[in-house]
Amino acid sequence: MAKMWAGVTDGNTAQIADDFNSSIRFDSRMYKQDITGSMAHAAMLGAQGIITEAEAAQLIDGLQGILDDLDSGALEVDMTCEDIHMFVEQVLTGRLGDVGKKLHTARSRNDQVALDLRLYLSEENRTIAGYVRDLIAAVTDKAEQYKDTIMPGYTHLQRAQPITFGHHLMAYAMMLLRDLDRLADCDRRTRVSPIGCCALAGTTYATDRRFEARQLGMDEIMRNSLDGVSDRDFCLELMGALSILMMHLSRFSEEIILWSSWEFKFVQLSDAYTTGSSIMPQKKNPDMAELVRGKTGRVYGDLMALLTTLKGLPLAYNKDMQEDKEAVFDAVDTVKMCLQVFTGMIETLTAIPENMKAAAQKGFINATDLADWLVKNGLPFRSAYKIAGQLVARCMAENTVLEDLPLAVYQEYSDLFTEDVYAAIDLTACVEKRISEGGTSLASVESQIAYVKEKLSV
Ligand code: ARG
């Protein structure tokens, strides 16, 4: 098919080359950003006298018409076009005639595509940030609900010390807050305008790049034209932030999968977010959590793909860079879906406090508190640690727990022991005594919740 860019070549490319070269299948989703960018460009050309104000107005009008028609479905994207940029220009020229051909003055597809992608990803970034906020709110609500529900806290997946389910959940709220911060930081560098860098070297026309940037709600412009058209850091940063976010969701998923197993049975997922087995009638599978965990690999893969694509590229634009879009769009689509499903799953999850408490009672998770009690009663920590260890061993040998061991047995190991020790190793007391900032006591969890809510309100 003959191309708009036919000139030194006759533009009659082979069909298979067209198919291979074309990006319209995946870049047509940027039509709104492409048209908005072109409107700002036309306005600038008019304001600078590069075209007449009347021509600029005609172009803007024509572009608005295309946008409306695409939005309403009256106009369909022609998938035989090379990309969305060519499509819009082709329709514009078809509708306006020669004036349409003036739009591409002092511009190249290289700065155009960089601009479109920045505008598009900034919007997606903000949508994702909204979903992350929803998830943080859901996690924080659950934490509030279970702020005094005792469960075992683990290290090495071995029962370690008693904590509350609320405390455990708030750990994820804190991770997600950092994700929000990373997204906002990435957005700051995404909203920098490359338009006016043109093909690579800038232009001989008296353009006003800052005027265009302002029209598009961007405060900054790319300061070097080669960098302006070659930079895809904003895609990598977004995928980096999304990879970390997915890693958090994946760890959370892993715990939910474990907790909903019969071995733990700490939580119950709602039927709306579980599936049955086609053969085993008793099964209630945590598919949503498993898929989120599974899709994490795919988001990492998207990041790796683009890092690898970019690593050997000379300046400035190279066609390799067209590969940026499928990777970053896949990451964005995947994360958006995962976040929404995850939030629904958390909102409808219920804890089973009896099982959490029972598990907390079995693992000697108050042994640290036993040692601490001895320290407070005059023993150096290492000696106290040793006695506590011997008492745990005694319990194991006698198949009992520290709470049920008679005082006389305690006193075989140290004459410091009094009846008071039982209050100190009571699980609720163990939790309540952990008053250090960020600890698991009720007051601390409540202040974590307040902190997160305050962060969400700004
Ligand atoms: N479809 C291209 C892309 O996605 C647009 C830029 C084309 N530029 C060019 N010089 N061929 O990267």
Short mmCIF file of C-alpha atoms and ligand atoms in Angstrom, two decimals:
data_model
loop_
_atom_site.label_atom_id
_atom_site.label_comp_id
_atom_site.label_asym_id
_atom_site.label_seq_id
_atom_site.Cartn_x
_atom_site.Cartn_y
_atom_site.Cartn_z
CA MET A 1 0.00 0.00 0.00
CA ALA A 2 1.33 3.50 -0.82
CA LYS A 3 2.28 5.40 2.29
CA MET A 4 1.88 8.96 3.49
CA TRP A 5 5.65 8.96 3.84
CA ALA A 6 6.26 7.82 0.24
CA GLY A 7 9.02 10.02 -1.13
CA VAL A 8 12.45 8.65 -1.79
CA THR A 9 10.91 5.20 -1.63
CA ASP A 10 7.81 4.48 -3.63
CA GLY A 11 6.05 3.50 -0.40
CA ASN A 12 4.85 0.23 -1.90
CA THR A 13 5.80 -2.06 0.92
CA ALA A 14 5.17 -5.78 0.99
CA GLN A 15 2.05 -6.82 2.85
CA ILE A 16 4.06 -8.88 5.30
CA ALA A 17 6.36 -5.94 5.95
CA ASP A 18 3.33 -3.75 6.65
CA ASP A 19 1.91 -6.26 9.09
CA PHE A 20 5.25 -6.59 10.81
CA ASN A 21 5.84 -2.85 10.99
CA SER A 22 2.38 -1.82 12.07
CA SER A 23 1.61 -0.91 15.67
CA ILE A 24 -2.01 0.18 15.30
CA ARG A 25 -3.30 -3.02 16.91
CA PHE A 26 -1.88 -1.89 20.22
CA ASP A 27 -1.33 1.86 19.93
CA SER A 28 -4.89 2.76 18.91
CA ARG A 29 -5.69 2.83 22.61
CA MET A 30 -3.78 6.14 22.70
CA TYR A 31 -6.10 7.92 20.26
CA LYS A 32 -7.34 10.41 22.82
CA GLN A 33 -3.82 11.40 23.87
CA ASP A 34 -2.71 11.58 20.24
CA ILE A 35 -5.53 13.96 19.39
CA THR A 36 -5.08 16.08 22.53
CA GLY A 37 -1.37 16.39 21.75
CA SER A 38 -2.14 17.40 18.18
CA MET A 39 -4.60 20.05 19.35
CA ALA A 40 -1.94 21.61 21.57
CA HIS A 41 0.48 21.48 18.66
CA ALA A 42 -1.98 23.14 16.27
CA ALA A 43 -2.72 25.85 18.86
CA MET A 44 1.00 26.52 19.21
CA LEU A 45 1.55 26.67 15.44
CA GLY A 46 -1.26 29.23 15.24
CA ALA A 47 -0.09 31.30 18.22
CA GLN A 48 3.44 31.44 16.80
CA GLY A 49 2.26 32.45 13.33
CA ILE A 50 3.70 29.29 11.76
CA ILE A 51 0.22 28.68 10.37
CA THR A 52 -2.64 31.19 10.50
CA GLU A 53 -4.92 31.34 13.52
CA ALA A 54 -7.80 30.41 11.23
CA GLU A 55 -5.97 27.28 10.07
CA ALA A 56 -5.15 26.38 13.67
CA ALA A 57 -8.83 26.75 14.59
CA GLN A 58 -9.82 24.54 11.67
CA LEU A 59 -7.32 21.87 12.70
CA ILE A 60 -8.47 21.94 16.31
CA ASP A 61 -12.07 21.71 15.22
CA GLY A 62 -11.31 18.83 12.88
CA LEU A 63 -9.38 17.01 15.60
CA GLN A 64 -12.22 17.50 18.06
CA GLY A 65 -14.60 16.01 15.49
CA ILE A 66 -12.39 12.94 15.10
CA LEU A 67 -12.17 12.54 18.87
CA ASP A 68 -15.95 12.78 19.24
CA ASP A 69 -16.51 10.32 16.42
CA LEU A 70 -14.03 7.82 17.83
CA ASP A 71 -15.59 8.17 21.29
CA SER A 72 -19.10 7.65 19.95
CA GLY A 73 -18.13 4.84 17.63
CA ALA A 74 -19.19 6.79 14.54
CA LEU A 75 -15.59 6.45 13.33
CA GLU A 76 -13.67 3.22 13.58
CA VAL A 77 -9.91 2.91 13.67
CA ASP A 78 -8.63 1.58 10.34
CA MET A 79 -6.42 -1.34 11.27
CA THR A 80 -4.61 -1.21 7.93
CA CYS A 81 -2.97 2.07 8.96
CA GLU A 82 0.59 1.88 10.26
CA ASP A 83 -0.15 3.45 13.62
CA ILE A 84 -2.63 5.68 15.41
CA HIS A 85 -0.65 8.82 14.55
CA MET A 86 -0.91 8.13 10.82
CA PHE A 87 -4.55 7.20 11.14
CA VAL A 88 -5.58 10.44 12.83
CA GLU A 89 -3.61 12.54 10.34
CA GLN A 90 -5.07 10.62 7.44
CA VAL A 91 -8.65 11.13 8.63
CA LEU A 92 -7.94 14.79 9.34
CA THR A 93 -6.55 15.36 5.86
CA GLY A 94 -9.45 13.44 4.39
CA ARG A 95 -11.88 15.73 6.19
CA LEU A 96 -10.07 19.08 5.89
CA GLY A 97 -8.05 18.73 2.71
CA ASP A 98 -4.76 20.61 2.46
CA VAL A 99 -5.07 22.31 5.87
CA GLY A 100 -4.86 18.87 7.45
CA LYS A 101 -1.45 18.42 5.88
CA LYS A 102 -0.15 21.39 7.87
CA LEU A 103 -0.56 19.74 11.26
CA HIS A 104 2.71 17.86 11.05
CA THR A 105 4.77 21.06 10.61
CA ALA A 106 7.59 21.29 13.18
CA ARG A 107 6.83 17.85 14.52
CA SER A 108 7.85 14.25 13.98
CA ARG A 109 6.23 11.00 14.94
CA ASN A 110 9.21 10.53 17.23
CA ASP A 111 8.31 13.35 19.61
CA GLN A 112 4.62 12.67 18.96
CA VAL A 113 4.74 9.05 20.09
CA ALA A 114 6.85 9.93 23.12
CA LEU A 115 4.28 12.55 24.11
CA ASP A 116 1.29 10.27 23.55
CA LEU A 117 2.82 7.54 25.64
CA ARG A 118 3.66 9.92 28.48
CA LEU A 119 0.13 11.33 28.53
CA TYR A 120 -1.40 7.86 28.34
CA LEU A 121 0.77 6.35 31.06
CA SER A 122 0.29 9.30 33.35
CA GLU A 123 -3.45 8.71 33.20
CA GLU A 124 -3.03 4.99 33.81
CA ASN A 125 -0.64 5.70 36.64
CA ARG A 126 -3.28 7.83 38.34
CA THR A 127 -5.99 5.22 37.79
CA ILE A 128 -3.72 2.57 39.30
CA ALA A 129 -2.91 4.87 42.24
CA GLY A 130 -6.68 5.18 42.83
CA TYR A 131 -7.00 1.38 42.90
CA VAL A 132 -4.07 1.13 45.30
CA ARG A 133 -5.83 3.63 47.57
CA ASP A 134 -8.99 1.51 47.47
CA LEU A 135 -6.97 -1.53 48.43
CA ILE A 136 -5.22 0.28 51.28
CA ALA A 137 -8.62 1.40 52.56
CA ALA A 138 -9.92 -2.19 52.42
CA VAL A 139 -6.84 -3.56 54.19
CA THR A 140 -7.04 -0.86 56.85
CA ASP A 141 -10.73 -1.54 57.46
CA LYS A 142 -9.96 -5.24 57.96
CA ALA A 143 -7.11 -4.34 60.30
CA GLU A 144 -9.49 -2.21 62.32
CA GLN A 145 -11.94 -5.10 62.52
CA TYR A 146 -9.24 -7.51 63.73
CA LYS A 147 -7.03 -5.17 65.68
CA ASP A 148 -7.16 -7.34 68.81
CA THR A 149 -7.39 -10.77 67.16
CA ILE A 150 -4.37 -12.74 68.32
CA MET A 151 -2.45 -14.89 65.89
CA PRO A 152 1.05 -16.31 65.77
CA GLY A 153 3.65 -14.08 64.13
CA TYR A 154 6.25 -16.03 62.17
CA THR A 155 9.88 -15.95 61.21
CA HIS A 156 11.22 -18.77 59.00
CA LEU A 157 7.54 -19.76 58.86
CA GLN A 158 8.02 -20.97 62.44
CA ARG A 159 5.78 -19.57 65.14
CA ALA A 160 7.76 -16.75 66.72
CA GLN A 161 5.80 -14.25 68.83
CA PRO A 162 2.14 -13.43 69.27
CA ILE A 163 0.84 -10.53 67.17
CA THR A 164 -2.60 -9.39 66.10
CA PHE A 165 -4.12 -10.00 62.71
CA GLY A 166 -4.64 -6.24 62.54
CA HIS A 167 -0.92 -5.69 62.98
CA HIS A 168 -0.13 -8.23 60.27
CA LEU A 169 -2.56 -6.58 57.85
CA MET A 170 -1.17 -3.13 58.55
CA ALA A 171 2.25 -4.33 57.36
CA TYR A 172 0.68 -4.62 53.91
CA ALA A 173 -0.97 -1.22 54.20
CA MET A 174 2.49 0.27 54.80
CA MET A 175 3.94 -1.50 51.75
CA LEU A 176 1.09 -0.24 49.61
CA LEU A 177 1.63 3.30 50.85
CA ARG A 178 5.20 3.11 49.56
CA ASP A 179 3.83 1.86 46.24
CA LEU A 180 1.64 4.96 46.05
CA ASP A 181 4.65 7.11 46.70
CA ARG A 182 6.65 5.38 43.97
CA LEU A 183 3.81 5.86 41.50
CA ALA A 184 3.57 9.57 42.31
CA ASP A 185 7.32 9.96 41.95
CA CYS A 186 7.29 8.18 38.60
CA ASP A 187 4.40 10.36 37.43
CA ARG A 188 6.43 13.48 38.17
CA ARG A 189 9.05 12.37 35.63
CA THR A 190 6.43 11.11 33.18
CA ARG A 191 4.72 14.48 32.93
CA VAL A 192 7.62 16.14 31.13
CA SER A 193 6.90 17.22 27.57
CA PRO A 194 8.99 15.90 24.69
CA ILE A 195 6.89 17.62 22.01
CA GLY A 196 8.96 20.01 19.91
CA CYS A 197 12.06 17.80 20.07
CA CYS A 198 10.89 16.80 16.57
CA ALA A 199 12.75 13.97 14.84
CA LEU A 200 15.88 14.30 17.00
CA ALA A 201 17.50 17.71 16.66
CA GLY A 202 14.79 20.28 17.32
CA THR A 203 13.44 22.50 14.56
CA THR A 204 14.13 25.63 12.54
CA TYR A 205 10.60 26.94 13.13
CA ALA A 206 9.98 29.45 15.91
CA THR A 207 8.02 27.00 18.07
CA ASP A 208 7.08 27.53 21.70
CA ARG A 209 7.56 24.23 23.48
CA ARG A 210 6.52 25.60 26.85
CA PHE A 211 3.23 26.82 25.42
CA GLU A 212 2.50 23.28 24.20
CA ALA A 213 3.52 21.76 27.53
CA ARG A 214 1.27 24.15 29.44
CA GLN A 215 -1.66 23.33 27.15
CA LEU A 216 -1.17 19.68 28.11
CA GLY A 217 -0.89 20.33 31.83
CA MET A 218 2.83 19.61 31.97
CA ASP A 219 5.13 21.94 33.88
CA GLU A 220 8.41 20.79 32.42
CA ILE A 221 9.88 20.04 29.02
CA MET A 222 12.62 17.62 28.01
CA ARG A 223 15.78 19.73 27.93
CA ASN A 224 17.66 17.82 25.23
CA SER A 225 15.92 16.91 22.00
CA LEU A 226 17.85 13.65 21.50
CA ASP A 227 16.95 12.55 25.02
CA GLY A 228 13.40 13.77 24.50
CA VAL A 229 12.73 11.29 21.70
CA SER A 230 14.90 8.44 23.04
CA ASP A 231 13.94 8.36 26.69
CA ARG A 232 11.71 5.53 27.87
CA ASP A 233 12.77 5.71 31.51
CA PHE A 234 9.22 6.67 32.41
CA CYS A 235 8.00 3.31 31.07
CA LEU A 236 10.69 1.44 32.97
CA GLU A 237 10.02 3.36 36.15
CA LEU A 238 6.34 2.62 35.93
CA MET A 239 7.00 -1.06 35.31
CA GLY A 240 9.54 -1.03 38.15
CA ALA A 241 6.97 0.46 40.51
CA LEU A 242 4.36 -2.02 39.25
CA SER A 243 6.76 -4.94 39.69
CA ILE A 244 7.34 -4.01 43.33
CA LEU A 245 3.61 -3.53 43.81
CA MET A 246 2.95 -6.98 42.32
CA MET A 247 5.66 -8.46 44.53
CA HIS A 248 3.72 -7.11 47.53
CA LEU A 249 0.44 -8.51 46.23
CA SER A 250 2.16 -11.81 45.55
CA ARG A 251 3.50 -12.11 49.09
CA PHE A 252 0.07 -11.21 50.43
CA SER A 253 -1.49 -13.80 48.08
CA GLU A 254 0.92 -16.45 49.28
CA GLU A 255 -0.14 -15.82 52.88
CA ILE A 256 -3.82 -15.86 51.98
CA ILE A 257 -3.33 -19.18 50.19
CA LEU A 258 -1.56 -20.61 53.23
CA TRP A 259 -4.06 -19.16 55.69
CA SER A 260 -7.01 -20.58 53.81
CA SER A 261 -5.50 -24.08 53.68
CA TRP A 262 -6.86 -26.71 56.08
CA GLU A 263 -3.46 -26.81 57.74
CA PHE A 264 -3.88 -23.21 58.89
CA LYS A 265 -7.57 -22.30 58.46
CA PHE A 266 -6.95 -18.79 59.72
CA VAL A 267 -9.17 -17.15 57.11
CA GLN A 268 -12.18 -17.92 55.02
CA LEU A 269 -12.45 -16.45 51.53
CA SER A 270 -15.92 -15.56 50.35
CA ASP A 271 -17.55 -17.76 47.71
CA ALA A 272 -17.47 -14.78 45.36
CA TYR A 273 -13.67 -14.98 45.27
CA THR A 274 -13.04 -18.73 45.29
CA THR A 275 -13.63 -21.56 42.88
CA GLY A 276 -14.61 -25.16 43.24
CA SER A 277 -12.93 -28.20 41.79
CA SER A 278 -14.42 -30.05 38.85
CA ILE A 279 -13.77 -33.37 40.56
CA MET A 280 -13.28 -32.89 44.30
CA PRO A 281 -16.53 -31.68 45.88
CA GLN A 282 -14.88 -30.50 49.10
CA LYS A 283 -12.56 -28.03 47.37
CA LYS A 284 -12.66 -24.28 47.74
CA ASN A 285 -9.68 -22.95 45.90
CA PRO A 286 -8.06 -19.53 46.34
CA ASP A 287 -7.68 -19.05 42.57
CA MET A 288 -7.72 -15.24 42.71
CA ALA A 289 -4.76 -15.12 45.07
CA GLU A 290 -2.94 -17.77 43.03
CA LEU A 291 -3.49 -15.86 39.79
CA VAL A 292 -2.26 -12.62 41.30
CA ARG A 293 0.85 -14.48 42.46
CA GLY A 294 1.17 -16.01 38.99
CA LYS A 295 0.73 -12.77 37.11
CA THR A 296 3.53 -11.19 39.11
CA GLY A 297 6.01 -13.07 36.92
CA ARG A 298 4.46 -11.63 33.83
CA VAL A 299 4.80 -8.04 35.07
CA TYR A 300 8.45 -8.66 35.92
CA GLY A 301 8.79 -10.10 32.42
CA ASP A 302 7.38 -6.94 30.87
CA LEU A 303 9.98 -4.88 32.72
CA MET A 304 12.81 -7.21 31.67
CA ALA A 305 11.64 -7.18 28.05
CA LEU A 306 11.86 -3.40 27.73
CA LEU A 307 15.08 -3.09 29.71
CA THR A 308 16.59 -5.58 27.27
CA THR A 309 15.13 -3.85 24.21
CA LEU A 310 16.63 -0.54 25.24
CA LYS A 311 20.04 -1.63 26.41
CA GLY A 312 21.88 -1.52 23.12
CA LEU A 313 20.06 1.28 21.32
CA PRO A 314 22.07 4.14 19.87
CA LEU A 315 20.51 7.60 20.02
CA ALA A 316 18.02 8.73 18.97
CA TYR A 317 14.79 6.96 17.86
CA ASN A 318 15.02 3.38 16.63
CA LYS A 319 12.10 1.26 15.56
CA ASP A 320 12.95 -1.18 18.33
CA MET A 321 11.31 1.34 20.61
CA GLN A 322 7.90 0.52 19.21
CA GLU A 323 8.23 -2.59 21.40
CA ASP A 324 7.83 -0.40 24.49
CA LYS A 325 4.07 -0.29 24.20
CA GLU A 326 2.99 -3.91 24.36
CA ALA A 327 5.18 -4.48 27.41
CA VAL A 328 4.05 -1.47 29.37
CA PHE A 329 0.39 -1.83 28.36
CA ASP A 330 0.41 -5.46 29.44
CA ALA A 331 1.90 -4.50 32.81
CA VAL A 332 -0.69 -1.75 33.28
CA ASP A 333 -3.65 -3.94 32.26
CA THR A 334 -2.49 -6.81 34.44
CA VAL A 335 -1.95 -4.68 37.52
CA LYS A 336 -5.30 -2.91 37.14
CA MET A 337 -7.12 -6.21 37.04
CA CYS A 338 -5.14 -7.70 39.92
CA LEU A 339 -5.75 -4.70 42.16
CA GLN A 340 -9.50 -4.69 41.63
CA VAL A 341 -9.87 -8.42 42.23
CA PHE A 342 -7.58 -8.28 45.22
CA THR A 343 -9.56 -5.48 46.85
CA GLY A 344 -12.81 -7.43 46.48
CA MET A 345 -11.14 -10.52 47.91
CA ILE A 346 -9.86 -8.59 50.96
CA GLU A 347 -13.16 -6.82 51.56
CA THR A 348 -15.00 -10.12 51.74
CA LEU A 349 -12.39 -12.12 53.65
CA THR A 350 -13.22 -13.19 57.18
CA ALA A 351 -10.77 -14.30 59.82
CA ILE A 352 -11.30 -17.32 62.07
CA PRO A 353 -10.02 -15.94 65.38
CA GLU A 354 -10.40 -19.26 67.30
CA ASN A 355 -8.03 -20.98 64.92
CA MET A 356 -5.55 -18.15 65.03
CA LYS A 357 -5.65 -18.17 68.82
CA ALA A 358 -5.32 -21.96 69.00
CA ALA A 359 -2.27 -21.84 66.76
CA ALA A 360 -0.80 -19.06 68.88
CA GLN A 361 -1.19 -21.21 71.99
CA LYS A 362 0.72 -24.15 70.61
CA GLY A 363 4.06 -22.82 69.54
CA PHE A 364 5.67 -21.49 72.75
CA ILE A 365 5.46 -18.06 71.21
CA ASN A 366 5.50 -16.52 74.69
CA ALA A 367 8.99 -17.88 75.43
CA THR A 368 10.56 -14.45 74.74
CA ASP A 369 8.15 -12.95 77.27
CA LEU A 370 9.12 -15.60 79.79
CA ALA A 371 12.79 -14.65 79.37
CA ASP A 372 11.90 -10.95 79.55
CA TRP A 373 10.05 -11.55 82.81
CA LEU A 374 13.19 -13.09 84.33
CA VAL A 375 15.26 -10.13 83.10
CA LYS A 376 12.84 -7.71 84.74
CA ASN A 377 13.26 -9.73 87.91
CA GLY A 378 17.03 -9.38 87.95
CA LEU A 379 18.57 -12.01 85.63
CA PRO A 380 20.92 -11.07 82.73
CA PHE A 381 19.16 -11.71 79.36
CA ARG A 382 21.41 -14.59 78.24
CA SER A 383 20.84 -16.51 81.48
CA ALA A 384 17.12 -15.81 81.28
CA TYR A 385 17.10 -16.99 77.64
CA LYS A 386 18.72 -20.27 78.68
CA ILE A 387 16.23 -20.96 81.47
CA ALA A 388 13.30 -20.14 79.19
CA GLY A 389 14.73 -22.58 76.64
CA GLN A 390 15.03 -25.32 79.25
CA LEU A 391 11.43 -24.75 80.31
CA VAL A 392 10.23 -25.01 76.70
CA ALA A 393 12.14 -28.27 76.35
CA ARG A 394 10.47 -29.52 79.53
CA CYS A 395 7.05 -28.61 78.18
CA MET A 396 7.79 -30.44 74.93
CA ALA A 397 8.91 -33.52 76.84
CA GLU A 398 5.73 -33.44 78.91
CA ASN A 399 3.49 -32.44 76.05
CA THR A 400 2.26 -29.30 77.71
CA VAL A 401 2.57 -25.51 77.30
CA LEU A 402 4.22 -22.79 79.38
CA GLU A 403 0.86 -21.48 80.59
CA ASP A 404 -0.02 -24.88 82.12
CA LEU A 405 3.32 -25.73 83.73
CA PRO A 406 3.00 -25.73 87.55
CA LEU A 407 4.88 -23.06 89.52
CA ALA A 408 6.86 -25.75 91.32
CA VAL A 409 8.34 -26.84 88.00
CA TYR A 410 9.25 -23.24 87.17
CA GLN A 411 10.97 -22.95 90.50
CA GLU A 412 13.16 -25.99 89.75
CA TYR A 413 14.86 -23.79 87.17
CA SER A 414 15.02 -20.49 89.08
CA ASP A 415 13.92 -19.47 92.54
CA LEU A 416 12.98 -16.04 91.12
CA PHE A 417 9.72 -17.45 89.76
CA THR A 418 6.46 -16.39 91.45
CA GLU A 419 2.80 -16.67 90.55
CA ASP A 420 3.19 -13.37 88.59
CA VAL A 421 4.89 -15.20 85.73
CA TYR A 422 1.55 -16.51 84.45
CA ALA A 423 0.20 -13.01 83.85
CA ALA A 424 3.37 -12.11 81.96
CA ILE A 425 3.11 -15.02 79.54
CA ASP A 426 -0.60 -14.65 78.88
CA LEU A 427 -0.88 -14.12 75.11
CA THR A 428 -2.98 -10.98 75.36
CA ALA A 429 -0.48 -9.53 77.79
CA CYS A 430 2.38 -10.46 75.44
CA VAL A 431 0.72 -8.47 72.69
CA GLU A 432 -0.30 -5.57 74.90
CA LYS A 433 3.18 -5.13 76.31
CA ARG A 434 4.67 -4.54 72.87
CA ILE A 435 4.13 -0.83 73.09
CA SER A 436 7.22 0.27 71.15
CA GLU A 437 6.31 2.44 68.16
CA GLY A 438 5.32 0.20 65.29
CA GLY A 439 4.80 -2.77 67.65
CA THR A 440 1.80 -5.07 67.86
CA SER A 441 -0.02 -3.57 70.90
CA LEU A 442 -3.54 -2.35 70.34
CA ALA A 443 -2.50 1.28 70.83
CA SER A 444 0.28 0.90 68.29
CA VAL A 445 -1.98 -0.74 65.69
CA GLU A 446 -4.54 1.99 66.22
CA SER A 447 -1.93 4.64 65.63
CA GLN A 448 -0.77 2.84 62.48
CA ILE A 449 -4.35 2.85 61.24
CA ALA A 450 -4.68 6.55 62.02
CA TYR A 451 -1.40 7.25 60.20
CA VAL A 452 -2.52 5.43 57.07
CA LYS A 453 -5.94 7.07 57.09
CA GLU A 454 -4.31 10.46 57.40
CA LYS A 455 -1.99 9.65 54.45
CA LEU A 456 -4.99 8.56 52.38
CA SER A 457 -6.89 11.73 53.13
CA VAL A 458 -4.32 13.99 51.44
N1 ARG B 1 4.63 3.56 15.70
C1 ARG B 1 5.89 4.16 16.07
C2 ARG B 1 6.24 3.75 17.51
O1 ARG B 1 5.41 3.23 18.14
C3 ARG B 1 5.82 5.63 15.95
C4 ARG B 1 7.10 6.29 15.70
C5 ARG B 1 7.56 6.10 14.31
N2 ARG B 1 8.66 6.89 14.00
C6 ARG B 1 9.37 6.63 12.93
N3 ARG B 1 10.40 7.39 12.71
N4 ARG B 1 9.13 5.60 12.18
O2 ARG B 1 7.33 3.92 17.99
#
